[in-house]
Tab-separated table of C-alpha atoms in Angstrom:
chain	number	residue	atom	x	y	z
N	24	MET	CA	109.049	151.866	49.788
N	25	SER	CA	111.660	152.801	47.469
N	26	ILE	CA	115.952	152.183	47.803
N	27	GLU	CA	118.338	154.421	45.674
N	28	LEU	CA	122.062	154.087	46.063
N	29	ASN	CA	123.685	156.482	44.529
N	30	ALA	CA	127.909	156.026	43.609
N	31	VAL	CA	128.321	153.991	46.415
N	32	ASN	CA	132.012	153.380	47.500
N	33	PHE	CA	133.582	151.346	49.672
N	34	ARG	CA	136.879	149.732	50.607
N	35	TYR	CA	138.851	147.520	53.242
N	36	GLY	CA	142.129	149.563	53.665
N	37	LYS	CA	143.229	149.653	49.828
N	38	ARG	CA	140.977	146.943	49.519
N	39	GLN	CA	138.473	148.770	47.267
N	40	VAL	CA	134.578	146.054	47.713
N	41	LEU	CA	132.287	148.395	46.317
N	42	HIS	CA	133.058	150.154	43.088
N	43	ASP	CA	130.603	152.837	42.073
N	44	LEU	CA	126.936	151.088	42.845
N	45	THR	CA	124.293	152.931	41.805
N	46	PHE	CA	120.607	151.346	41.467
N	47	SER	CA	117.174	151.635	43.127
N	48	LEU	CA	114.685	148.607	44.063
N	49	THR	CA	111.489	148.054	43.231
N	50	ALA	CA	108.722	148.887	45.810
N	51	GLY	CA	106.879	146.394	46.959
N	52	GLY	CA	108.022	143.925	45.222
N	53	PHE	CA	110.722	140.793	45.827
N	54	ASN	CA	114.418	142.296	44.491
N	55	ALA	CA	117.349	139.556	44.462
N	56	LEU	CA	120.783	140.302	44.580
N	57	LEU	CA	122.635	137.885	42.987
N	58	GLY	CA	126.377	137.204	42.935
N	59	PRO	CA	128.997	134.765	43.894
N	60	ASN	CA	131.352	135.021	46.821
N	61	GLY	CA	132.690	137.708	47.824
N	62	ALA	CA	130.757	139.929	45.646
N	63	GLY	CA	130.142	142.514	48.369
N	64	LYS	CA	126.802	141.331	48.974
N	65	THR	CA	127.170	141.384	52.614
N	66	THR	CA	128.724	144.735	53.008
N	67	LEU	CA	126.754	145.894	50.483
N	68	ILE	CA	123.649	145.086	53.606
N	69	SER	CA	125.919	145.714	56.315
N	70	LEU	CA	126.126	149.312	55.023
N	71	LEU	CA	122.168	149.319	54.561
N	72	THR	CA	121.936	148.465	58.284
N	73	ARG	CA	124.450	150.814	59.232
N	74	LEU	CA	126.851	148.065	60.704
N	75	LEU	CA	129.125	149.440	58.463
N	76	ALA	CA	129.700	153.488	57.714
N	77	LEU	CA	129.202	154.639	54.173
N	78	GLN	CA	132.086	156.278	53.377
N	79	SER	CA	131.445	157.757	50.174
N	80	GLY	CA	127.976	158.193	48.061
N	81	SER	CA	124.545	157.783	49.177
N	82	ILE	CA	121.539	155.591	50.295
N	83	LYS	CA	118.033	156.599	50.699
N	84	ILE	CA	115.608	154.623	51.895
N	85	GLN	CA	112.329	156.414	50.741
N	86	GLU	CA	113.075	160.050	50.485
N	87	ASP	CA	115.046	159.861	53.817
N	88	ASP	CA	119.137	159.898	53.526
N	89	LEU	CA	120.496	157.080	55.510
N	90	ARG	CA	123.053	159.329	57.021
N	91	GLN	CA	120.540	162.337	57.683
N	92	ALA	CA	117.844	160.143	58.890
N	93	PRO	CA	119.005	156.920	60.536
N	94	ARG	CA	117.042	156.284	63.267
N	95	ARG	CA	113.721	156.746	60.976
N	96	ILE	CA	115.596	154.336	58.455
N	97	MET	CA	116.488	151.575	60.835
N	98	ALA	CA	112.959	152.114	62.147
N	99	SER	CA	111.567	151.095	58.441
N	100	LEU	CA	114.120	148.271	58.054
N	101	GLY	CA	113.393	144.723	58.923
N	102	VAL	CA	117.086	142.496	58.470
N	103	VAL	CA	117.564	138.773	58.556
N	104	PHE	CA	121.473	137.997	58.662
N	105	GLN	CA	123.220	135.448	57.139
N	106	GLN	CA	124.716	134.238	60.782
N	107	SER	CA	121.749	133.420	63.201
N	108	THR	CA	121.530	136.601	65.671
N	109	LEU	CA	118.937	134.640	68.043
N	110	ASP	CA	119.916	133.723	71.288
N	111	LEU	CA	120.143	130.214	71.683
N	112	ASP	CA	119.232	130.122	75.515
N	113	LEU	CA	116.364	131.979	75.639
N	114	SER	CA	112.883	131.178	74.645
N	115	VAL	CA	111.447	131.960	71.321
N	116	LEU	CA	109.109	134.933	72.909
N	117	GLN	CA	112.074	135.749	74.893
N	118	ASN	CA	114.049	136.710	72.063
N	119	LEU	CA	110.989	138.389	69.991
N	120	GLU	CA	110.516	140.498	73.368
N	121	TYR	CA	114.115	141.649	73.577
N	122	HIS	CA	114.006	142.957	69.897
N	123	GLY	CA	110.393	144.647	70.245
N	124	ALA	CA	111.972	146.324	73.431
N	125	LEU	CA	114.828	147.392	71.129
N	126	HIS	CA	112.088	149.001	69.031
N	127	GLY	CA	110.388	150.588	71.492
N	128	LEU	CA	107.723	147.828	71.855
N	129	SER	CA	105.775	147.211	75.150
N	130	ARG	CA	105.328	143.668	76.516
N	131	GLN	CA	101.735	143.093	75.755
N	132	GLN	CA	102.635	144.529	71.533
N	133	VAL	CA	105.229	141.735	71.332
N	134	LYS	CA	102.946	139.139	72.818
N	135	ASN	CA	100.153	140.053	70.000
N	136	ARG	CA	102.433	140.736	67.584
N	137	ALA	CA	104.308	137.503	67.932
N	138	LEU	CA	101.569	135.301	68.466
N	139	GLU	CA	100.137	136.713	65.116
N	140	GLU	CA	103.563	136.185	62.757
N	141	LEU	CA	103.838	132.777	64.607
N	142	ALA	CA	100.905	131.453	63.464
N	143	ARG	CA	101.390	132.420	59.837
N	144	MET	CA	104.438	130.312	60.502
N	145	SER	CA	103.055	127.103	61.825
N	146	LEU	CA	105.097	127.669	65.068
N	147	SER	CA	102.477	129.129	67.606
N	148	ASP	CA	103.343	125.702	69.725
N	149	ARG	CA	107.020	126.597	69.800
N	150	LEU	CA	106.472	130.479	71.840
N	151	ASN	CA	108.074	128.584	75.087
N	152	ASP	CA	110.437	126.758	73.721
N	153	LYS	CA	114.331	127.551	73.702
N	154	VAL	CA	115.730	128.468	70.780
N	155	ARG	CA	118.685	125.262	70.677
N	156	SER	CA	115.958	123.411	70.295
N	157	LEU	CA	114.549	124.328	66.968
N	158	ASN	CA	116.139	123.032	63.722
N	159	GLY	CA	117.611	125.591	61.080
N	160	GLY	CA	114.486	125.932	59.001
N	161	HIS	CA	112.578	126.930	61.776
N	162	ARG	CA	114.744	129.292	63.556
N	163	ARG	CA	115.145	130.808	59.999
N	164	ARG	CA	111.475	131.404	60.387
N	165	VAL	CA	111.631	132.924	64.223
N	166	GLU	CA	114.579	135.081	62.727
N	167	ILE	CA	111.894	136.612	60.056
N	168	ALA	CA	109.252	136.187	62.608
N	169	ARG	CA	111.331	139.092	64.867
N	170	ALA	CA	112.365	141.161	61.791
N	171	LEU	CA	108.684	141.596	61.077
N	172	LEU	CA	107.635	142.415	64.972
N	173	HIS	CA	108.230	146.297	64.711
N	174	ARG	CA	106.189	145.827	60.959
N	175	PRO	CA	108.887	147.275	58.816
N	176	LYS	CA	108.720	148.477	55.005
N	177	VAL	CA	111.462	147.008	54.057
N	178	LEU	CA	112.917	143.475	54.786
N	179	LEU	CA	116.594	142.622	53.943
N	180	LEU	CA	117.296	139.257	53.868
N	181	ASP	CA	121.153	138.505	53.536
N	182	GLU	CA	121.573	134.732	52.371
N	183	PRO	CA	118.573	133.430	54.423
N	184	SER	CA	119.224	129.960	53.165
N	185	VAL	CA	122.928	129.071	53.982
N	186	GLY	CA	122.541	125.619	55.905
N	187	LEU	CA	119.246	124.654	54.986
N	188	ASP	CA	118.753	121.255	52.738
N	189	THR	CA	116.732	121.935	49.413
N	190	ARG	CA	113.094	121.549	50.226
N	191	THR	CA	113.462	123.813	53.498
N	192	ARG	CA	115.176	126.208	51.347
N	193	LEU	CA	112.338	126.822	48.963
N	194	GLU	CA	109.525	126.426	51.133
N	195	LEU	CA	111.193	129.497	53.136
N	196	ASN	CA	111.514	131.006	49.438
N	197	GLU	CA	108.129	130.416	48.682
N	198	TYR	CA	106.613	131.649	52.264
N	199	VAL	CA	109.170	135.349	52.138
N	200	ARG	CA	107.692	135.998	48.976
N	201	SER	CA	104.208	135.770	50.393
N	202	LEU	CA	105.196	138.376	52.769
N	203	CYS	CA	105.443	141.062	49.899
N	204	GLU	CA	102.179	140.553	49.656
N	205	THR	CA	100.337	140.066	52.806
N	206	HIS	CA	102.781	142.973	54.278
N	207	GLY	CA	103.159	145.721	51.356
N	208	LEU	CA	107.002	144.853	51.752
N	209	THR	CA	110.106	146.108	49.766
N	210	LEU	CA	112.571	142.913	49.668
N	211	LEU	CA	115.392	142.392	48.785
N	212	TRP	CA	116.964	138.521	48.969
N	213	THR	CA	121.319	138.184	48.195
N	214	THR	CA	121.902	134.850	47.041
N	215	HIS	CA	123.326	133.339	44.824
N	216	LEU	CA	121.792	129.766	44.719
N	217	MET	CA	119.944	130.299	41.568
N	218	ASP	CA	116.705	127.952	41.910
N	219	GLU	CA	115.443	130.868	44.301
N	220	ILE	CA	114.950	133.485	41.762
N	221	ARG	CA	111.981	133.496	39.208
N	222	PRO	CA	112.497	135.331	35.508
N	223	GLU	CA	109.332	137.995	37.210
N	224	ASP	CA	111.847	139.204	39.575
N	225	HIS	CA	113.606	142.298	39.785
N	226	LEU	CA	117.700	141.184	39.925
N	227	LEU	CA	121.222	142.812	40.910
N	228	VAL	CA	123.755	141.111	39.455
N	229	LEU	CA	127.163	141.679	41.596
N	230	ASN	CA	130.491	140.354	40.905
N	231	LYS	CA	133.821	141.585	42.406
N	232	GLY	CA	132.025	144.261	43.836
N	233	HIS	CA	130.952	145.976	40.446
N	234	LEU	CA	127.529	146.079	39.515
N	235	LEU	CA	126.471	143.758	36.148
N	236	PHE	CA	123.162	143.623	35.651
N	237	ALA	CA	119.513	145.789	37.065
N	238	ASN	CA	116.854	144.414	35.174
N	239	SER	CA	114.339	141.738	35.368
N	240	GLY	CA	115.009	137.888	35.536
N	241	ALA	CA	113.110	137.792	32.054
N	242	ALA	CA	116.120	140.469	30.515
N	243	LEU	CA	118.271	138.871	31.868
N	244	LEU	CA	117.595	135.831	29.394
N	245	SER	CA	116.953	137.407	26.797
N	246	LEU	CA	120.313	139.778	27.270
N	247	THR	CA	122.558	136.389	28.005
N	248	ASN	CA	119.810	134.466	25.348
N	249	THR	CA	120.140	131.371	27.443
N	250	HIS	CA	116.374	129.557	28.799
N	251	LEU	CA	118.315	128.883	32.437
N	252	LEU	CA	118.874	131.750	34.474
N	253	SER	CA	121.712	129.781	36.292
N	254	ASP	CA	122.946	129.950	32.881
N	255	ALA	CA	122.478	133.808	31.924
N	256	PHE	CA	123.870	134.107	35.639
N	257	GLU	CA	127.086	132.201	35.184
N	258	GLN	CA	127.766	133.930	31.713
N	259	ILE	CA	126.828	137.728	33.167
N	260	THR	CA	129.429	137.123	36.034
N	261	GLY	CA	132.082	136.187	33.598
N	262	LEU	CA	131.773	139.941	32.085
N	263	ARG	CA	133.006	142.963	34.247
N	264	GLU	CA	131.452	145.454	32.966
N	265	THR	CA	127.724	146.722	33.162
N	266	VAL	CA	125.111	145.432	30.521
N	267	THR	CA	121.855	147.067	31.826
T	9	MET	CA	110.135	158.682	70.234
T	10	ASN	CA	107.955	159.299	73.882
T	11	LEU	CA	109.742	157.971	76.958
T	12	SER	CA	107.913	154.784	76.942
T	13	VAL	CA	109.814	153.626	73.980
T	14	TYR	CA	112.989	154.363	75.891
T	15	ALA	CA	111.763	152.762	79.250
T	16	TYR	CA	110.415	149.641	77.161
T	17	SER	CA	113.730	149.588	75.776
T	18	PHE	CA	115.330	149.720	79.138
T	19	LEU	CA	113.252	147.151	80.842
T	20	GLY	CA	113.560	144.315	78.037
T	21	VAL	CA	118.083	145.162	78.053
T	22	LEU	CA	117.824	144.739	81.785
T	23	LYS	CA	115.259	141.764	81.058
T	24	ARG	CA	117.576	139.777	78.873
T	25	GLU	CA	120.907	140.225	80.939
T	26	PHE	CA	118.922	138.955	83.604
T	27	LEU	CA	117.456	135.642	82.074
T	28	ARG	CA	121.063	135.409	80.937
T	29	PHE	CA	122.486	135.696	84.281
T	30	ILE	CA	119.734	133.204	85.181
T	31	HIS	CA	121.065	130.484	82.830
T	32	GLN	CA	124.644	131.268	83.506
T	33	ARG	CA	124.015	129.780	87.329
T	34	SER	CA	127.686	128.604	87.453
T	35	ARG	CA	128.789	131.949	86.922
T	36	PHE	CA	126.873	133.444	90.054
T	37	PHE	CA	128.786	130.865	92.002
T	38	SER	CA	132.189	131.035	90.706
T	39	SER	CA	131.683	135.104	91.415
T	40	LEU	CA	131.951	134.184	94.722
T	41	VAL	CA	134.499	132.133	95.037
T	42	ARG	CA	136.932	133.824	94.559
T	43	PRO	CA	136.400	137.116	96.971
T	44	LEU	CA	135.500	133.773	99.595
T	45	LEU	CA	138.805	132.301	99.037
T	46	TRP	CA	140.831	135.135	99.817
T	47	LEU	CA	138.792	136.235	103.480
T	48	ILE	CA	138.787	132.690	103.877
T	49	VAL	CA	142.026	131.151	103.069
T	50	PHE	CA	144.884	134.062	102.419
T	51	ALA	CA	143.272	136.344	105.131
T	52	ALA	CA	143.651	133.716	107.351
T	53	GLY	CA	147.459	133.796	106.650
T	54	PHE	CA	147.807	137.315	106.164
T	55	ARG	CA	146.176	138.393	109.556
T	56	ALA	CA	149.094	136.768	111.575
T	57	ALA	CA	151.764	138.717	109.026
T	58	LEU	CA	150.201	141.821	108.082
T	59	GLY	CA	149.580	144.851	110.771
T	60	LEU	CA	147.138	147.651	110.228
T	61	SER	CA	147.423	150.778	111.719
T	62	ILE	CA	144.210	152.972	112.175
T	63	THR	CA	143.867	155.057	109.365
T	64	PRO	CA	140.692	156.537	107.899
T	65	PRO	CA	137.824	155.668	107.932
T	66	TYR	CA	138.698	153.401	110.577
T	67	GLN	CA	138.399	154.579	113.913
T	68	THR	CA	140.306	151.687	116.059
T	69	TYR	CA	142.131	148.793	115.120
T	70	ILE	CA	140.584	145.704	113.095
T	71	THR	CA	141.232	142.647	111.593
T	72	TYR	CA	142.406	142.060	107.765
T	73	GLU	CA	139.135	140.478	107.421
T	74	THR	CA	137.444	143.483	107.904
T	75	TYR	CA	139.907	145.112	105.743
T	76	ILE	CA	139.745	143.655	102.743
T	77	ILE	CA	135.832	143.344	102.095
T	78	PRO	CA	135.127	146.494	100.459
T	79	GLY	CA	138.317	145.401	98.365
T	80	LEU	CA	136.539	141.770	98.001
T	81	ALA	CA	133.366	143.941	97.133
T	82	CYS	CA	134.734	145.552	93.937
T	83	MET	CA	137.220	142.794	92.850
T	84	ILE	CA	132.901	141.037	92.332
T	85	LEU	CA	132.230	144.262	90.239
T	86	LEU	CA	135.754	144.099	88.723
T	87	PHE	CA	135.140	140.358	87.833
T	88	ASN	CA	131.600	141.017	86.700
T	89	GLY	CA	132.391	143.829	84.696
T	90	MET	CA	135.211	142.072	82.405
T	91	GLN	CA	133.356	139.223	82.282
T	92	SER	CA	130.025	141.316	80.531
T	93	ALA	CA	132.319	142.632	78.517
T	94	LEU	CA	133.823	139.245	77.308
T	95	SER	CA	130.238	137.751	76.213
T	96	MET	CA	129.942	141.266	74.506
T	97	VAL	CA	132.932	140.158	72.315
T	98	TYR	CA	131.113	136.549	71.850
T	99	ASP	CA	128.124	138.650	70.996
T	100	ARG	CA	129.370	140.159	68.289
T	101	GLU	CA	131.436	136.749	66.785
T	102	MET	CA	128.258	135.251	67.182
T	103	GLY	CA	126.744	138.322	65.585
T	104	SER	CA	123.297	138.871	68.498
T	105	MET	CA	125.221	142.125	68.722
T	106	ARG	CA	123.792	142.857	65.784
T	107	VAL	CA	119.968	143.036	66.988
T	108	LEU	CA	121.131	145.901	69.747
T	109	LEU	CA	123.286	148.520	67.197
T	110	MET	CA	120.138	147.337	64.913
T	111	SER	CA	117.502	149.452	67.343
T	112	PRO	CA	116.553	152.428	65.670
T	113	LEU	CA	117.487	154.273	69.077
T	114	PRO	CA	120.759	155.735	70.283
T	115	ARG	CA	123.291	153.612	70.292
T	116	SER	CA	124.453	155.877	73.963
T	117	TRP	CA	121.331	154.835	75.116
T	118	LEU	CA	121.341	151.057	74.226
T	119	LEU	CA	124.918	151.109	75.630
T	120	PHE	CA	123.690	152.932	78.762
T	121	CYS	CA	120.831	150.232	79.286
T	122	LYS	CA	123.546	147.359	79.053
T	123	LEU	CA	125.565	149.186	81.425
T	124	PHE	CA	123.293	149.595	83.983
T	125	ALA	CA	121.612	145.642	83.721
T	126	ILE	CA	125.457	144.764	83.948
T	127	ALA	CA	125.715	146.700	87.383
T	128	LEU	CA	122.767	145.845	88.728
T	129	ILE	CA	123.654	141.982	88.356
T	130	SER	CA	126.871	142.861	89.551
T	131	LEU	CA	124.806	144.500	92.616
T	132	ILE	CA	123.333	141.587	93.341
T	133	GLN	CA	126.599	139.477	93.853
T	134	VAL	CA	128.236	141.693	95.702
T	135	TYR	CA	125.092	141.634	98.672
T	136	ALA	CA	125.676	138.154	98.291
T	137	PHE	CA	128.569	138.454	99.166
T	138	TYR	CA	127.978	140.548	102.191
T	139	GLY	CA	125.545	138.262	103.330
T	140	ILE	CA	128.033	135.279	103.488
T	141	THR	CA	130.568	137.799	104.856
T	142	LEU	CA	127.758	138.729	107.848
T	143	ALA	CA	127.978	134.724	108.397
T	144	LEU	CA	130.664	134.346	108.923
T	145	ASP	CA	130.606	136.239	111.477
T	146	ILE	CA	132.639	139.121	110.230
T	147	ARG	CA	131.580	142.654	111.643
T	148	LEU	CA	130.514	144.894	109.625
T	149	PRO	CA	128.218	148.435	109.905
T	150	LEU	CA	124.610	147.416	108.883
T	151	ILE	CA	123.647	150.515	108.117
T	152	GLY	CA	127.060	151.089	106.239
T	153	LEU	CA	126.215	148.217	103.403
T	154	LEU	CA	122.922	150.371	102.614
T	155	TYR	CA	124.862	153.481	102.615
T	156	ALA	CA	127.932	151.587	100.074
T	157	LEU	CA	124.777	150.948	97.915
T	158	PRO	CA	125.351	154.619	95.353
T	159	ALA	CA	129.126	154.072	95.859
T	160	LEU	CA	128.879	150.504	94.705
T	161	LEU	CA	126.575	151.436	91.970
T	162	LEU	CA	129.104	153.881	90.826
T	163	THR	CA	131.729	151.751	90.700
T	164	ALA	CA	130.140	148.961	88.891
T	165	LEU	CA	129.244	151.696	86.158
T	166	GLU	CA	132.598	152.585	86.389
T	167	LEU	CA	134.020	148.797	85.569
T	168	GLY	CA	131.256	148.283	83.854
T	169	ALA	CA	132.306	151.059	81.273
T	170	ILE	CA	135.837	150.077	81.230
T	171	GLY	CA	134.890	146.746	79.919
T	172	LEU	CA	132.407	148.396	77.488
T	173	PHE	CA	135.458	149.992	75.971
T	174	LEU	CA	137.648	147.529	75.980
T	175	SER	CA	134.877	145.114	73.979
T	176	SER	CA	134.129	148.168	71.698
T	177	LYS	CA	137.869	147.720	70.912
T	178	ILE	CA	138.733	143.837	70.927
T	179	ARG	CA	137.423	142.196	67.731
T	180	GLN	CA	138.158	138.091	68.943
T	181	LEU	CA	137.794	136.316	71.501
T	182	GLU	CA	140.914	135.396	71.854
T	183	ASN	CA	142.418	138.568	72.469
T	184	PHE	CA	139.868	139.541	75.375
T	185	ALA	CA	141.425	136.716	77.121
T	186	GLY	CA	145.434	138.306	77.198
T	187	VAL	CA	143.309	141.634	77.918
T	188	MET	CA	141.256	140.284	80.686
T	189	ASN	CA	144.904	138.863	82.367
T	190	PHE	CA	146.470	142.817	81.451
T	191	VAL	CA	143.464	144.377	83.198
T	192	ILE	CA	141.947	142.252	86.088
T	193	PHE	CA	144.585	141.248	87.933
T	194	PRO	CA	147.069	144.339	87.654
T	195	MET	CA	143.912	146.521	88.555
T	196	PHE	CA	143.182	144.642	91.341
T	197	PHE	CA	146.701	143.645	93.100
T	198	MET	CA	148.208	147.363	92.344
T	199	SER	CA	145.282	148.707	94.303
T	200	SER	CA	144.477	148.824	98.225
T	201	ALA	CA	142.384	146.401	97.714
T	202	LEU	CA	144.055	144.227	99.679
T	203	TYR	CA	146.886	145.759	101.346
T	204	PRO	CA	146.963	149.671	102.151
T	205	LEU	CA	148.576	152.549	100.584
T	206	TRP	CA	151.249	153.282	103.001
T	207	ARG	CA	152.096	149.381	103.247
T	208	MET	CA	153.206	149.403	99.255
T	209	ARG	CA	155.050	152.832	100.252
T	210	GLU	CA	157.157	150.871	102.578
T	211	SER	CA	157.898	148.247	100.613
T	212	SER	CA	158.371	149.992	97.438
T	213	GLU	CA	157.825	153.886	96.129
T	214	TRP	CA	157.180	152.945	92.554
T	215	LEU	CA	154.972	150.583	93.545
T	216	TYR	CA	153.094	152.847	95.573
T	217	TRP	CA	152.736	155.412	92.567
T	218	VAL	CA	151.221	153.141	90.290
T	219	CYS	CA	148.466	151.804	92.783
T	220	SER	CA	147.832	155.702	93.820
T	221	LEU	CA	147.405	156.325	89.723
T	222	ASN	CA	144.867	153.260	89.475
T	223	PRO	CA	141.318	154.169	89.386
T	224	PHE	CA	140.323	151.099	91.136
T	225	THR	CA	142.341	152.610	94.188
T	226	TYR	CA	139.909	154.718	94.392
T	227	ALA	CA	136.499	153.016	93.739
T	228	VAL	CA	138.060	150.435	96.476
T	229	GLU	CA	138.686	153.899	98.929
T	230	LEU	CA	135.221	155.074	98.172
T	231	VAL	CA	133.222	152.099	98.852
T	232	ARG	CA	135.625	151.136	102.181
T	233	PHE	CA	134.510	154.936	102.899
T	234	ALA	CA	130.676	154.255	102.506
T	235	MET	CA	130.927	151.375	104.185
T	236	TYR	CA	131.911	153.396	107.546
T	237	SER	CA	129.179	156.471	106.872
T	238	GLN	CA	132.197	158.774	105.186
T	239	LEU	CA	132.314	160.574	101.891
T	240	ASN	CA	135.957	160.255	100.089
T	241	LEU	CA	135.320	163.051	97.749
T	242	GLU	CA	138.582	162.855	95.756
T	243	ALA	CA	137.627	159.227	95.325
T	244	LEU	CA	134.107	159.824	94.256
T	245	TRP	CA	135.461	162.414	91.473
T	246	VAL	CA	138.014	159.733	90.414
T	247	THR	CA	135.868	157.681	90.129
T	248	LEU	CA	132.871	159.827	88.437
T	249	ALA	CA	135.319	161.184	85.514
T	250	THR	CA	136.565	157.095	85.073
T	251	THR	CA	133.298	156.327	84.607
T	252	LEU	CA	132.160	159.273	82.074
T	253	PHE	CA	135.651	158.923	80.115
T	254	PHE	CA	135.351	155.028	79.315
T	255	GLY	CA	131.805	155.236	78.927
T	256	GLY	CA	132.040	157.869	76.164
T	257	MET	CA	134.836	155.941	74.749
T	258	ALA	CA	132.356	152.857	74.580
T	259	ILE	CA	130.037	154.877	72.750
T	260	ILE	CA	132.904	156.169	70.315
T	261	GLY	CA	133.785	152.470	69.646
T	262	PHE	CA	130.429	151.267	68.827
T	263	ARG	CA	129.784	153.655	66.399
T	264	PRO	CA	129.447	152.695	62.984
T	265	GLU	CA	132.888	150.817	62.001
T	266	LYS	CA	135.291	153.287	60.784
T	267	VAL	CA	137.133	150.823	58.779
T	268	THR	CA	140.999	150.996	57.645
T	269	GLY	CA	142.458	147.400	57.851
T	270	THR	CA	141.309	145.070	55.862
T	271	LYS	CA	137.938	142.884	56.571
């Protein structure tokens, strides 16, 4: 499922945080939204998820316009926010049930799908445990399982690896990549950590609200004449104009 | 979307609110302590000092304890409505509100589910309070407790809607504490919950008018009349109108943010 942004601007009061963003995301693949802190990544995710209202420009997911068919778009999106949105005092299943209910799923449907998703994540035995008792990595996995519960076509992950140790976040990254294949998802992973990105990924580099680059990691290496994506990222975020 | 989708979402929100209520047992007990303190401690002193004439819906002299029962029942609804709103501000700060707002279902429907769940939880607390008052041998019309149910439900929805509206306007938990003091206490004390309006008028004309304009006064009178198997139409219309007004304002308040200030 493709995502297209056309001339999207956004401002908080007088401060413009997104400048004329126009790009499209590869359907059914791993897309990485890169940018240093304050680049506008979370604002962009908030616009895609309707937590913020679009001020100008348009966002289309498949053929649906966000302004005209917001509910159909919401039904096709799964989201994992940077800040955990799990209820710590509820069990894993109760958290999933709540999410499922908000997407119109019956209790039985939720239970079947929850068992399926949690089994994939080796968390079946934690179904009735309170979320509070899970470690950071497991909580993230529960959030991903929850985001997949209503079978979305697009999965948005806003800096999902924040607060996790290196090993856990790379495992999580690996797992999410496998979802693209198993679920046929279009995936948008936002991060500022370059070890989570591979040359074959489709990259969007954002800095101070400007889109600096939109192409594959390999193209970025070639453009910057570097061997490491981290070097390429540093080099390009020093630029202030689109180099696509 | 078919009707079952709406039913599942309604049940889901209801279940979550009940689970949270169960996890916060202290909230249940504290909601009963406040009205019981009034009933047992304050009423003991006021009973001797305060004479009550026969005014509708009462047809005979009543004790001060009997007079304040509807007001104290509404006090539970008021505190619970505001406390639930407080939890929404907390949810918003902690991020869990996003789960609700990301649903493909209409936000107005989801807010109604939330409001209804808050109201049902409030009613459980009110009827627990009624049970205690009966155990304390305070005379209440038993059939009136049944008649009062719709009035209590409407009042719970009204106060919950005011709470939801406030929670939509407040961005930080710290700010909400101030609003609680500026909303709960004035609403409760400047109403007919503890003293009849004619008593207020005897002491201060302006206070009487403030109390007469307070929607909480009408909620209390609606419940008071219903407890004595009577319908106070004026109170019903005011309570209904207030519920619809604040419910509508809350729905507007929870639309995708129209950001105008700084982040």
